[in-house]
Short mmCIF file of C-alpha atoms and ligand atoms in Angstrom, two decimals:
data_model
loop_
_atom_site.label_atom_id
_atom_site.label_comp_id
_atom_site.label_asym_id
_atom_site.label_seq_id
_atom_site.Cartn_x
_atom_site.Cartn_y
_atom_site.Cartn_z
CA MET D 16 -17.02 8.71 -12.13
CA ALA D 17 -18.86 8.89 -8.82
CA PHE D 18 -18.95 5.75 -6.74
CA THR D 19 -21.22 6.90 -4.05
CA SER D 20 -24.76 7.33 -5.14
CA LEU D 21 -26.47 5.79 -2.16
CA ALA D 22 -29.40 4.57 -4.25
CA ASP D 23 -26.95 2.26 -6.02
CA VAL D 24 -26.64 0.22 -2.85
CA GLU D 25 -30.04 -1.25 -3.66
CA ASP D 26 -28.66 -2.76 -6.88
CA THR D 27 -27.44 -6.32 -6.75
CA ILE D 28 -23.90 -6.30 -8.09
CA VAL D 29 -21.80 -9.04 -9.63
CA ALA D 30 -18.09 -9.36 -10.47
CA ILE D 31 -15.46 -11.97 -10.99
CA GLY D 32 -13.75 -12.05 -7.63
CA SER D 33 -10.70 -14.14 -8.47
CA SER D 34 -7.52 -13.16 -10.27
CA PRO D 35 -7.54 -13.17 -14.09
CA ALA D 36 -4.43 -15.39 -14.08
CA PRO D 37 -5.09 -19.08 -14.89
CA ALA D 38 -6.01 -20.92 -11.68
CA VAL D 39 -7.64 -24.14 -10.60
CA ARG D 40 -10.58 -22.40 -8.90
CA GLY D 41 -12.33 -19.14 -9.62
CA ALA D 42 -15.19 -17.27 -8.00
CA VAL D 43 -17.95 -14.87 -8.98
CA ARG D 44 -19.19 -12.58 -6.20
CA PHE D 45 -22.61 -11.06 -5.67
CA SER D 46 -23.99 -8.55 -3.19
CA GLY D 47 -27.42 -6.97 -2.88
CA PRO D 48 -31.03 -7.61 -2.02
CA ASP D 49 -31.67 -9.88 -5.04
CA VAL D 50 -28.97 -12.44 -4.33
CA THR D 51 -31.27 -15.28 -3.29
CA ARG D 52 -33.55 -14.74 -6.26
CA ILE D 53 -30.57 -14.81 -8.64
CA ALA D 54 -29.29 -18.00 -7.01
CA GLN D 55 -32.69 -19.58 -7.61
CA ARG D 56 -32.70 -18.44 -11.26
CA PHE D 57 -29.44 -20.38 -11.62
CA GLY D 58 -31.23 -23.37 -10.10
CA VAL D 59 -29.20 -23.25 -6.87
CA GLN D 60 -31.39 -24.57 -4.06
CA THR D 61 -30.84 -22.04 -1.27
CA ARG D 62 -31.92 -23.02 2.24
CA SER D 63 -34.81 -21.15 3.76
CA ASP D 64 -33.26 -20.69 7.21
CA ARG D 65 -31.37 -17.40 7.55
CA SER D 66 -27.88 -18.64 8.31
CA ALA D 67 -24.88 -18.69 5.97
CA HIS D 68 -24.69 -21.93 4.03
CA CYS D 69 -23.02 -23.75 1.19
CA VAL D 70 -24.75 -25.66 -1.63
CA ASP D 71 -23.21 -27.81 -4.37
CA SER D 72 -25.17 -27.56 -7.55
CA MET D 73 -25.07 -27.89 -11.36
CA ILE D 74 -25.82 -24.76 -13.33
CA ASP D 75 -26.61 -24.40 -17.01
CA LEU D 76 -24.68 -21.76 -18.96
CA GLY D 77 -26.25 -22.64 -22.31
CA ASP D 78 -24.28 -23.23 -25.53
CA PRO D 79 -21.38 -23.89 -25.84
CA LEU D 80 -20.41 -24.26 -22.19
CA GLY D 81 -23.31 -26.43 -21.07
CA THR D 82 -23.81 -27.52 -17.48
CA ILE D 83 -21.05 -27.07 -14.93
CA PRO D 84 -20.70 -27.83 -11.22
CA VAL D 85 -20.55 -24.90 -8.78
CA ARG D 86 -20.30 -24.54 -5.06
CA ALA D 87 -22.46 -21.65 -3.85
CA LEU D 88 -21.57 -19.91 -0.58
CA ILE D 89 -24.59 -17.92 0.49
CA TRP D 90 -25.01 -15.27 3.17
CA PRO D 91 -28.76 -14.63 2.96
CA THR D 92 -28.90 -11.75 5.46
CA LYS D 93 -26.97 -8.63 6.44
CA ARG D 94 -24.42 -10.75 8.23
CA SER D 95 -21.82 -10.69 5.45
CA TYR D 96 -18.71 -8.74 4.42
CA THR D 97 -20.78 -6.14 2.56
CA GLY D 98 -23.55 -6.01 5.17
CA GLN D 99 -25.99 -7.23 2.49
CA PRO D 100 -27.21 -10.60 1.25
CA SER D 101 -24.19 -11.99 -0.59
CA MET D 102 -23.12 -15.02 -2.57
CA GLU D 103 -19.99 -16.49 -4.10
CA LEU D 104 -20.18 -19.09 -6.85
CA HIS D 105 -16.97 -21.13 -6.91
CA THR D 106 -16.10 -23.18 -9.95
CA TYR D 107 -13.27 -23.83 -12.44
CA GLY D 108 -10.80 -20.93 -12.71
CA SER D 109 -11.58 -20.47 -16.41
CA MET D 110 -12.22 -16.90 -17.55
CA PRO D 111 -14.82 -17.81 -20.23
CA ILE D 112 -16.82 -19.77 -17.63
CA LEU D 113 -16.59 -17.03 -15.00
CA GLN D 114 -17.53 -14.40 -17.58
CA ALA D 115 -20.50 -16.50 -18.71
CA ILE D 116 -21.74 -16.74 -15.10
CA ALA D 117 -21.40 -12.98 -14.65
CA GLY D 118 -23.14 -12.37 -18.01
CA ARG D 119 -26.02 -14.66 -17.13
CA SER D 120 -26.41 -12.92 -13.75
CA ILE D 121 -26.82 -9.61 -15.55
CA GLU D 122 -29.64 -11.16 -17.59
CA PHE D 123 -31.15 -12.18 -14.23
CA GLY D 124 -31.11 -8.56 -13.04
CA ALA D 125 -27.66 -8.01 -11.47
CA ARG D 126 -25.42 -5.08 -12.43
CA ALA D 127 -21.67 -5.27 -13.11
CA ALA D 128 -19.83 -4.02 -10.01
CA ARG D 129 -17.57 -0.99 -10.20
CA PRO D 130 -14.00 -0.98 -8.84
CA GLY D 131 -13.98 -1.43 -5.07
CA GLU D 132 -17.77 -1.55 -4.84
CA PHE D 133 -17.88 -4.58 -2.53
CA THR D 134 -15.52 -2.89 -0.09
CA LEU D 135 -17.45 0.39 -0.49
CA ARG D 136 -20.58 -1.44 0.61
CA ALA D 137 -18.72 -2.91 3.57
CA PHE D 138 -17.73 0.66 4.47
CA LEU D 139 -21.28 2.03 4.04
CA ALA D 140 -22.60 -0.81 6.19
CA GLY D 141 -20.15 0.17 8.93
CA ARG D 142 -18.17 -3.07 8.61
CA LEU D 143 -14.93 -1.19 7.91
CA ASP D 144 -13.79 2.38 8.35
CA LEU D 145 -12.00 4.19 5.55
CA THR D 146 -8.49 3.48 6.79
CA GLN D 147 -9.43 -0.19 6.96
CA ALA D 148 -10.88 -0.10 3.44
CA GLU D 149 -7.57 1.30 2.24
CA ALA D 150 -5.80 -1.41 4.20
CA VAL D 151 -7.80 -4.04 2.28
CA LEU D 152 -6.21 -2.60 -0.84
CA GLY D 153 -2.84 -2.62 0.91
CA VAL D 154 -3.19 -6.32 1.67
CA ILE D 155 -4.11 -7.08 -1.94
CA GLU D 156 -1.18 -5.08 -3.29
CA ALA D 157 1.45 -5.94 -0.68
CA GLU D 158 4.59 -7.21 -2.34
CA GLY D 159 6.74 -7.83 0.68
CA ARG D 160 6.40 -8.92 4.27
CA GLY D 161 6.85 -5.35 5.56
CA ALA D 162 4.09 -3.88 3.40
CA LEU D 163 1.77 -6.74 4.33
CA ASP D 164 2.39 -6.30 8.07
CA HIS D 165 1.69 -2.60 7.74
CA ALA D 166 -1.56 -3.16 5.90
CA LEU D 167 -2.70 -5.85 8.33
CA ARG D 168 -2.06 -3.59 11.32
CA GLN D 169 -4.05 -0.83 9.66
CA LEU D 170 -6.84 -3.33 8.88
CA ALA D 171 -6.91 -4.29 12.55
CA GLY D 172 -7.76 -0.66 13.32
CA ASN D 173 -4.36 0.53 14.56
CA LEU D 174 -4.75 3.87 12.86
CA SER D 175 -8.48 4.44 13.21
CA ARG D 176 -8.79 3.48 16.88
CA PRO D 177 -6.72 6.33 18.34
CA ILE D 178 -8.28 8.82 15.93
CA GLU D 179 -11.81 7.69 16.75
CA SER D 180 -11.06 8.00 20.46
CA LEU D 181 -9.73 11.54 19.98
CA ARG D 182 -12.81 12.40 17.99
CA SER D 183 -15.12 11.06 20.66
CA GLU D 184 -13.21 13.03 23.31
CA LEU D 185 -13.69 16.13 21.18
CA LEU D 186 -17.42 15.42 20.82
CA ASP D 187 -17.75 15.05 24.63
CA LEU D 188 -16.04 18.36 25.04
CA LEU D 189 -18.30 19.91 22.44
CA ALA D 190 -21.36 18.60 24.32
CA ASP D 191 -20.12 20.26 27.52
CA VAL D 192 -19.43 23.55 25.77
CA GLU D 193 -22.79 23.56 24.01
CA ALA D 194 -24.71 22.61 27.16
CA GLY D 195 -23.14 25.70 28.77
CA LEU D 196 -24.37 27.86 25.88
CA ASP D 197 -27.98 27.04 26.78
CA PHE D 198 -27.46 28.44 30.27
CA VAL D 199 -25.34 31.39 29.36
CA ASP D 200 -27.79 33.87 30.96
CA GLU D 201 -27.78 31.99 34.25
CA ASP D 202 -23.99 31.96 34.19
CA ILE D 203 -23.86 28.18 34.57
CA GLN D 204 -20.80 26.53 33.04
CA PHE D 205 -20.42 22.83 32.44
CA ILE D 206 -16.72 23.17 31.89
CA SER D 207 -14.34 25.84 33.15
CA ASP D 208 -12.02 27.69 30.79
CA SER D 209 -8.96 26.21 32.45
CA ASP D 210 -10.37 22.68 32.10
CA LEU D 211 -11.24 23.32 28.49
CA ASP D 212 -7.78 24.72 27.82
CA GLN D 213 -6.11 21.70 29.37
CA ARG D 214 -8.21 19.12 27.55
CA LEU D 215 -7.76 20.87 24.20
CA ALA D 216 -3.99 21.04 24.73
CA SER D 217 -3.86 17.32 25.38
CA ILE D 218 -5.99 16.49 22.30
CA ILE D 219 -3.86 18.67 20.07
CA SER D 220 -0.64 17.11 21.24
CA GLU D 221 -2.02 13.64 20.47
CA ILE D 222 -3.14 14.71 17.01
CA LYS D 223 0.35 16.11 16.39
CA ALA D 224 1.94 12.86 17.50
CA THR D 225 -0.29 10.85 15.13
CA ARG D 226 0.50 13.22 12.29
CA ASP D 227 4.23 12.91 12.92
CA GLN D 228 3.91 9.15 12.83
CA LEU D 229 2.02 9.22 9.55
CA ALA D 230 4.48 11.67 8.02
CA GLN D 231 7.33 9.47 9.15
CA ARG D 232 5.64 6.47 7.58
CA SER D 233 5.18 8.15 4.22
CA ARG D 234 8.76 9.42 4.30
CA GLU D 235 10.11 5.97 5.08
CA LYS D 236 8.12 4.59 2.22
CA SER D 237 9.10 7.23 -0.28
CA GLU D 238 12.74 6.21 -0.06
CA TRP D 239 13.80 4.18 -3.06
CA ILE D 240 16.19 1.32 -2.49
CA VAL D 241 18.88 1.02 -5.14
CA ALA D 242 21.18 -1.97 -4.64
CA LEU D 243 24.55 -2.49 -6.37
CA ARG D 244 25.21 -6.08 -7.35
CA GLY D 245 28.05 -7.73 -9.26
CA LEU D 246 31.12 -9.93 -9.00
CA PRO D 247 33.94 -9.11 -6.53
CA ASN D 248 36.16 -6.25 -7.69
CA ALA D 249 33.61 -5.07 -10.28
CA GLY D 250 33.91 -1.55 -8.85
CA LYS D 251 30.58 -1.45 -6.96
CA SER D 252 31.89 0.30 -3.86
CA ARG D 253 33.78 2.93 -5.82
CA LEU D 254 30.67 3.55 -7.92
CA LEU D 255 28.61 3.91 -4.74
CA ASN D 256 31.08 6.51 -3.46
CA GLU D 257 30.92 8.33 -6.79
CA LEU D 258 27.10 8.44 -6.72
CA ALA D 259 27.09 9.46 -3.05
CA GLY D 260 29.74 12.17 -3.56
CA HIS D 261 31.83 10.97 -0.60
CA ASP D 262 33.76 7.92 0.55
CA ALA D 263 31.13 5.85 2.30
CA ALA D 264 32.39 2.37 1.41
CA LEU D 265 35.86 0.81 1.46
CA VAL D 266 37.46 0.40 -1.96
CA ALA D 267 40.44 -1.89 -2.56
CA ASP D 268 42.04 -3.86 -5.33
CA VAL D 269 41.31 -7.07 -3.43
CA ALA D 270 38.34 -9.25 -4.29
CA GLY D 271 35.97 -9.57 -1.34
CA THR D 272 36.50 -6.12 0.21
CA THR D 273 32.84 -5.51 0.99
CA ARG D 274 31.19 -7.94 3.40
CA ASP D 275 28.56 -6.04 5.34
CA ILE D 276 25.80 -4.14 3.63
CA VAL D 277 26.69 -0.44 3.36
CA SER D 278 23.70 1.93 2.96
CA VAL D 279 23.97 5.60 2.07
CA PRO D 280 21.03 7.98 1.70
CA VAL D 281 21.41 10.25 -1.33
CA GLN D 282 19.26 12.46 -3.50
CA ILE D 283 19.06 11.61 -7.17
CA GLU D 284 17.31 14.24 -9.29
CA GLY D 285 15.10 15.13 -6.32
CA HIS D 286 14.26 11.56 -5.32
CA ASP D 287 15.24 10.18 -1.94
CA VAL D 288 17.33 7.11 -2.59
CA LEU D 289 19.04 4.65 -0.30
CA LEU D 290 22.10 3.30 -2.12
CA VAL D 291 22.97 -0.17 -0.90
CA ASP D 292 26.41 -1.70 -1.50
CA THR D 293 26.68 -5.48 -1.28
CA ALA D 294 29.36 -8.15 -1.17
CA GLY D 295 30.55 -9.36 -4.59
CA ILE D 296 28.72 -12.44 -5.85
CA GLU D 297 30.63 -15.69 -5.34
CA SER D 298 29.83 -19.23 -4.36
CA VAL D 299 31.41 -20.21 -1.10
CA ALA D 300 31.69 -23.77 0.16
CA GLY D 301 33.23 -25.02 3.41
CA ASP D 302 32.62 -24.18 7.03
CA SER D 303 35.75 -22.45 8.27
CA PRO D 304 34.97 -19.24 10.17
CA ILE D 305 36.05 -17.12 7.19
CA GLU D 306 33.91 -19.16 4.81
CA GLN D 307 30.95 -18.88 7.14
CA ILE D 308 31.34 -15.12 7.16
CA SER D 309 31.44 -15.11 3.36
CA GLN D 310 28.32 -17.25 3.20
CA GLN D 311 26.51 -14.84 5.48
CA ALA D 312 27.67 -11.94 3.34
CA GLN D 313 26.18 -13.71 0.29
CA LEU D 314 22.86 -14.22 2.08
CA HIS D 315 22.71 -10.55 3.04
CA ALA D 316 23.64 -9.45 -0.46
CA ASN D 317 20.98 -11.65 -2.05
CA ARG D 318 18.34 -10.38 0.34
CA ALA D 319 19.30 -6.76 -0.32
CA GLY D 320 19.06 -7.43 -4.04
CA ARG D 321 15.66 -9.02 -3.71
CA ASP D 322 14.27 -6.19 -1.55
CA ALA D 323 15.55 -3.41 -3.80
CA ASP D 324 13.34 -1.29 -6.02
CA ILE D 325 16.16 -0.88 -8.52
CA ARG D 326 19.22 -3.07 -8.97
CA LEU D 327 22.42 -1.87 -10.61
CA TRP D 328 24.11 -4.95 -12.06
CA CYS D 329 27.75 -3.90 -12.28
CA ALA D 330 30.27 -5.69 -14.52
CA ASP D 331 33.91 -4.84 -15.14
CA GLN D 332 34.17 -4.38 -18.91
CA THR D 333 37.96 -4.91 -18.81
CA SER D 334 37.41 -8.45 -17.56
CA SER D 335 38.34 -11.30 -19.86
CA THR D 336 35.33 -13.26 -18.59
CA TRP D 337 32.78 -10.63 -19.62
CA ASP D 338 30.34 -13.01 -21.36
CA GLN D 339 30.33 -15.44 -18.49
CA THR D 340 29.81 -12.60 -15.99
CA CYS D 341 26.80 -11.34 -17.92
CA HIS D 342 25.33 -14.83 -17.94
CA VAL D 343 25.72 -15.27 -14.16
CA MET D 344 24.15 -11.90 -13.45
CA ARG D 345 21.18 -12.47 -15.77
CA GLU D 346 20.41 -15.68 -13.90
CA LEU D 347 20.58 -13.91 -10.55
CA ALA D 348 18.48 -11.04 -11.84
CA ALA D 349 15.61 -13.46 -12.47
CA ASP D 350 15.05 -13.53 -8.70
CA LYS D 351 13.15 -10.27 -8.28
CA ARG D 352 10.03 -8.63 -7.01
CA ARG D 353 7.42 -7.93 -9.66
CA ALA D 354 7.96 -4.20 -9.62
CA ALA D 355 11.77 -4.08 -9.42
CA ILE D 356 13.80 -2.54 -12.27
CA ASP D 357 17.23 -3.75 -13.38
CA LEU D 358 19.88 -1.45 -14.84
CA TRP D 359 23.06 -2.86 -16.42
CA VAL D 360 26.22 -0.94 -15.61
CA ALA D 361 29.58 -1.55 -17.34
CA THR D 362 32.37 -0.29 -15.04
CA LYS D 363 35.95 0.93 -15.51
CA CYS D 364 35.25 2.35 -18.99
CA ASP D 365 38.36 4.56 -18.65
CA SER D 366 40.42 1.40 -19.33
CA PRO D 367 40.53 -0.62 -22.56
CA ALA D 368 37.56 -2.92 -22.89
CA SER D 369 37.79 -6.59 -23.60
CA GLY D 370 34.74 -6.27 -25.86
CA ASP D 371 31.95 -3.82 -26.69
CA PRO D 372 29.32 -3.97 -23.97
CA GLY D 373 26.63 -2.48 -26.28
CA GLN D 374 22.96 -2.29 -25.25
CA PRO D 375 21.60 -2.30 -22.54
CA TRP D 376 24.86 -1.51 -20.77
CA ILE D 377 25.53 1.99 -19.44
CA CYS D 378 29.30 2.64 -19.71
CA THR D 379 30.68 4.29 -16.58
CA SER D 380 33.96 5.19 -14.97
CA SER D 381 34.32 6.12 -11.33
CA VAL D 382 37.76 7.54 -12.19
CA THR D 383 36.81 10.02 -14.93
CA GLY D 384 33.11 10.36 -14.05
CA GLN D 385 32.09 9.14 -17.50
CA GLY D 386 28.48 7.92 -17.66
CA ILE D 387 27.69 8.82 -14.03
CA ASP D 388 25.19 11.54 -14.98
CA LEU D 389 23.57 9.20 -17.46
CA LEU D 390 23.31 6.53 -14.76
CA ARG D 391 21.73 9.07 -12.39
CA ALA D 392 19.22 10.01 -15.08
CA GLN D 393 18.36 6.36 -15.69
CA ILE D 394 17.86 5.75 -11.97
CA ALA D 395 15.54 8.77 -11.81
CA ALA D 396 13.62 7.56 -14.87
CA ALA D 397 13.24 4.12 -13.30
CA ILE D 398 11.90 5.70 -10.11
CA GLU D 399 9.41 7.75 -12.05
CA SER D 400 8.19 4.70 -13.91
CA LEU D 401 7.76 2.75 -10.70
CA ASP D 402 5.76 5.62 -9.22
CA LYS D 403 5.53 3.87 -5.93
CA SER D 404 3.61 6.55 -4.13
CA ASN D 405 0.52 5.78 -6.21
CA GLY D 406 0.78 2.08 -5.74
CA ASP D 407 1.11 1.93 -2.01
CA SER D 408 -2.33 2.25 -0.51
CA VAL D 409 -1.13 2.46 3.06
CA VAL D 410 1.05 5.41 2.05
CA GLY D 411 -2.07 6.69 0.26
CA THR D 412 -3.84 6.68 3.64
CA ALA D 413 -1.03 8.73 5.16
CA ALA D 414 -1.21 11.32 2.38
CA ARG D 415 -5.00 11.53 2.62
CA CYS D 416 -5.07 11.77 6.41
CA ILE D 417 -2.30 14.28 7.02
CA GLY D 418 -4.39 17.09 5.47
CA SER D 419 -7.37 16.25 7.69
CA LEU D 420 -5.19 16.14 10.80
CA VAL D 421 -3.68 19.54 9.97
CA ALA D 422 -7.21 20.96 9.56
CA ALA D 423 -8.21 19.50 12.94
CA GLU D 424 -5.12 20.99 14.58
CA SER D 425 -5.69 24.47 13.26
CA ALA D 426 -9.36 24.41 14.33
CA ILE D 427 -8.34 23.38 17.85
CA GLU D 428 -5.62 26.05 17.92
CA ALA D 429 -8.27 28.61 17.01
CA ALA D 430 -10.53 27.26 19.77
CA ILE D 431 -7.68 27.61 22.27
CA ARG D 432 -7.14 31.21 21.16
CA TYR D 433 -10.83 31.96 21.76
CA VAL D 434 -10.63 30.40 25.21
CA HIS D 435 -7.53 32.46 26.08
CA GLY D 436 -9.11 35.62 24.69
CA GLY D 437 -12.18 35.11 26.89
CA ASP D 438 -14.39 35.09 23.79
CA GLY D 439 -17.79 33.49 23.87
CA HIS D 440 -18.02 29.73 23.90
CA GLU D 441 -20.09 29.81 20.71
CA TYR D 442 -16.85 30.52 18.82
CA VAL D 443 -15.14 27.70 20.63
CA SER D 444 -17.95 25.32 19.80
CA SER D 445 -17.90 26.10 16.09
CA GLU D 446 -14.14 25.42 15.94
CA LEU D 447 -14.59 22.16 17.83
CA ARG D 448 -17.22 21.10 15.30
CA LEU D 449 -14.76 21.75 12.47
CA ALA D 450 -12.07 19.79 14.26
CA ALA D 451 -14.37 16.82 14.89
CA ALA D 452 -15.46 16.80 11.24
CA ALA D 453 -11.83 16.83 10.08
CA LEU D 454 -10.97 13.89 12.33
CA GLY D 455 -14.09 12.12 11.11
CA GLU D 456 -12.80 12.34 7.55
CA VAL D 457 -9.81 10.21 8.43
CA THR D 458 -11.87 7.19 9.41
CA GLY D 459 -14.82 8.04 7.19
CA ALA D 460 -17.19 8.78 10.09
CA VAL D 461 -17.74 11.97 8.12
CA TYR D 462 -17.34 11.50 4.41
CA SER D 463 -18.01 13.16 1.10
CA ASP D 464 -18.38 11.72 -2.41
CA ASP D 465 -15.01 13.18 -3.20
CA ILE D 466 -13.23 11.29 -0.43
CA LEU D 467 -14.95 8.03 -1.29
CA ASP D 468 -14.07 8.46 -4.96
CA ARG D 469 -10.45 9.00 -4.08
CA VAL D 470 -10.30 5.91 -1.92
CA PHE D 471 -12.36 3.43 -3.92
CA SER D 472 -11.27 4.37 -7.44
CA ARG D 473 -7.92 2.78 -6.62
CA PHE D 474 -9.46 -0.65 -6.14
CA CYS D 475 -9.90 -3.25 -8.85
CA ILE D 476 -13.28 -4.64 -9.89
CA GLY D 477 -14.43 -7.56 -7.77
CA LYS D 478 -12.91 -6.31 -4.50
N1 LIG B 529 40.28 2.22 -13.59
C1 LIG B 529 39.22 2.08 -12.80
N2 LIG B 529 39.32 1.38 -11.66
C2 LIG B 529 38.22 1.24 -10.88
C3 LIG B 529 36.99 1.83 -11.21
N3 LIG B 529 36.09 1.53 -10.26
C4 LIG B 529 36.73 0.77 -9.36
N4 LIG B 529 38.03 0.60 -9.72
C5 LIG B 529 39.04 -0.15 -8.98
O1 LIG B 529 38.65 -1.51 -8.92
C6 LIG B 529 39.03 -2.06 -7.64
C7 LIG B 529 37.82 -2.66 -6.97
O2 LIG B 529 36.90 -1.64 -6.68
P1 LIG B 529 35.78 -1.79 -5.59
O3 LIG B 529 34.88 -0.64 -5.72
O4 LIG B 529 36.36 -2.05 -4.25
O5 LIG B 529 35.08 -3.11 -6.11
P2 LIG B 529 33.85 -3.89 -5.49
O6 LIG B 529 32.98 -4.31 -6.61
O7 LIG B 529 33.23 -3.10 -4.42
O8 LIG B 529 34.56 -5.17 -4.91
P3 LIG B 529 34.12 -6.12 -3.66
O9 LIG B 529 33.76 -5.26 -2.53
O10 LIG B 529 35.31 -6.94 -3.43
O11 LIG B 529 32.98 -6.94 -4.15
C8 LIG B 529 39.63 -0.91 -6.86
O12 LIG B 529 41.04 -0.98 -6.98
C9 LIG B 529 39.09 0.31 -7.55
O13 LIG B 529 39.93 1.45 -7.42
C10 LIG B 529 36.92 2.59 -12.44
O14 LIG B 529 35.89 3.13 -12.82
N5 LIG B 529 38.06 2.67 -13.19
MG1 LIG B 530 32.99 -3.40 -2.45
#
């Protein structure tokens, strides 16, 4: 589906702008030239001056909903998020009511908005560049503080600003080169070859630095965090060593061996994973120095568990308190991020069990290696089902932009070769044009339907 037919911008669009989950308040959003007329059809008395305003009103939704109170926020001119006349109708957060308002608006001439269409209009109106549009998605989707910070920085223009300034430098350079082309017979040059060479070298090194940063960011993000949790002595550290293939963590027959978080990067069926070992779960009271250390270890372990993408809940199946252990861990497992996956690992299966762990437990032994391959396979399957790379829009920006930056680099390299070879500046200028266009794709200064589709199809309706 194409999102970008420019004629569509003249349609007035409507969508429910609040979350479908039950809430006290909900909102229906509108954008387009007909907003004021639609407000009036609802009986909302808009003000005739051109500034943004707010009106409380009763609107009639017909049978069976009847008349309900709404608060209308109206931006009657281009001075709005979408750069068009816009309106939000706020009322009860009830889906049938919000749907009835949207349905009525369609009778009044509005069209149902497509995914991301409000943000697309903000982009087309020059309110946001493409990296910022993607950052809007990043803010909506952010699950943790880190992801939110990242998205907010990108929204503030941290990525687009340096790229726009490189692009404008390149366009200045292009202007100089092309001005020289007009006077080629008179042998007038607006920029010397050595100047050109120097400025191109500096631009290319900045593009490379930006690309390295982006690549670093997507690498950081593509690492999956797998945390081992469980009671003291469950065999977490030995299991970590088994999965890592070397002795990274201390193992001992003493409860409370692990205190600090131990992290080991490993590859599991081609996925980059950071295995994280944690202190065994216990409740610690008192304020002696040792107890304080244990309390800190518990805090760190809980945090690591909460931040993980996948948690391995490890329980010693030889333990006589198996049922109780399972109960404790299930309660702790309830504290999780929406997207995290829990795997249940029975340990020490080389020794006689106190009972049959059964489903969903994966029986393992770090002594014989039993179940370790199965556990690896389950971790890989969990990673594939999480499919984080699709969900993280800020990582999406990195993936989208790296290709454009590489294209810009190779065009500039070609330009430098022409300069060194003493070839005509017309060759240089055509490479500089390509490079500027490639940089423009990153921020959307130069865009195609295909790029816009890729960016905006990831949004939900109403954003
Ligand atoms: N037989 C057998 N013993 C194991 C296995 N895994 C661990 N152990 C032993 O169990 C004891 C505790 O192992 P650790 O890996 O240190 O346990 P932990 O869960 O990290 O313990 P804390 O760090 O205290 O929370 C050690 O003596 C291990 O050798 C196993 O698969 N089979
Ligand atoms: Mg340990």
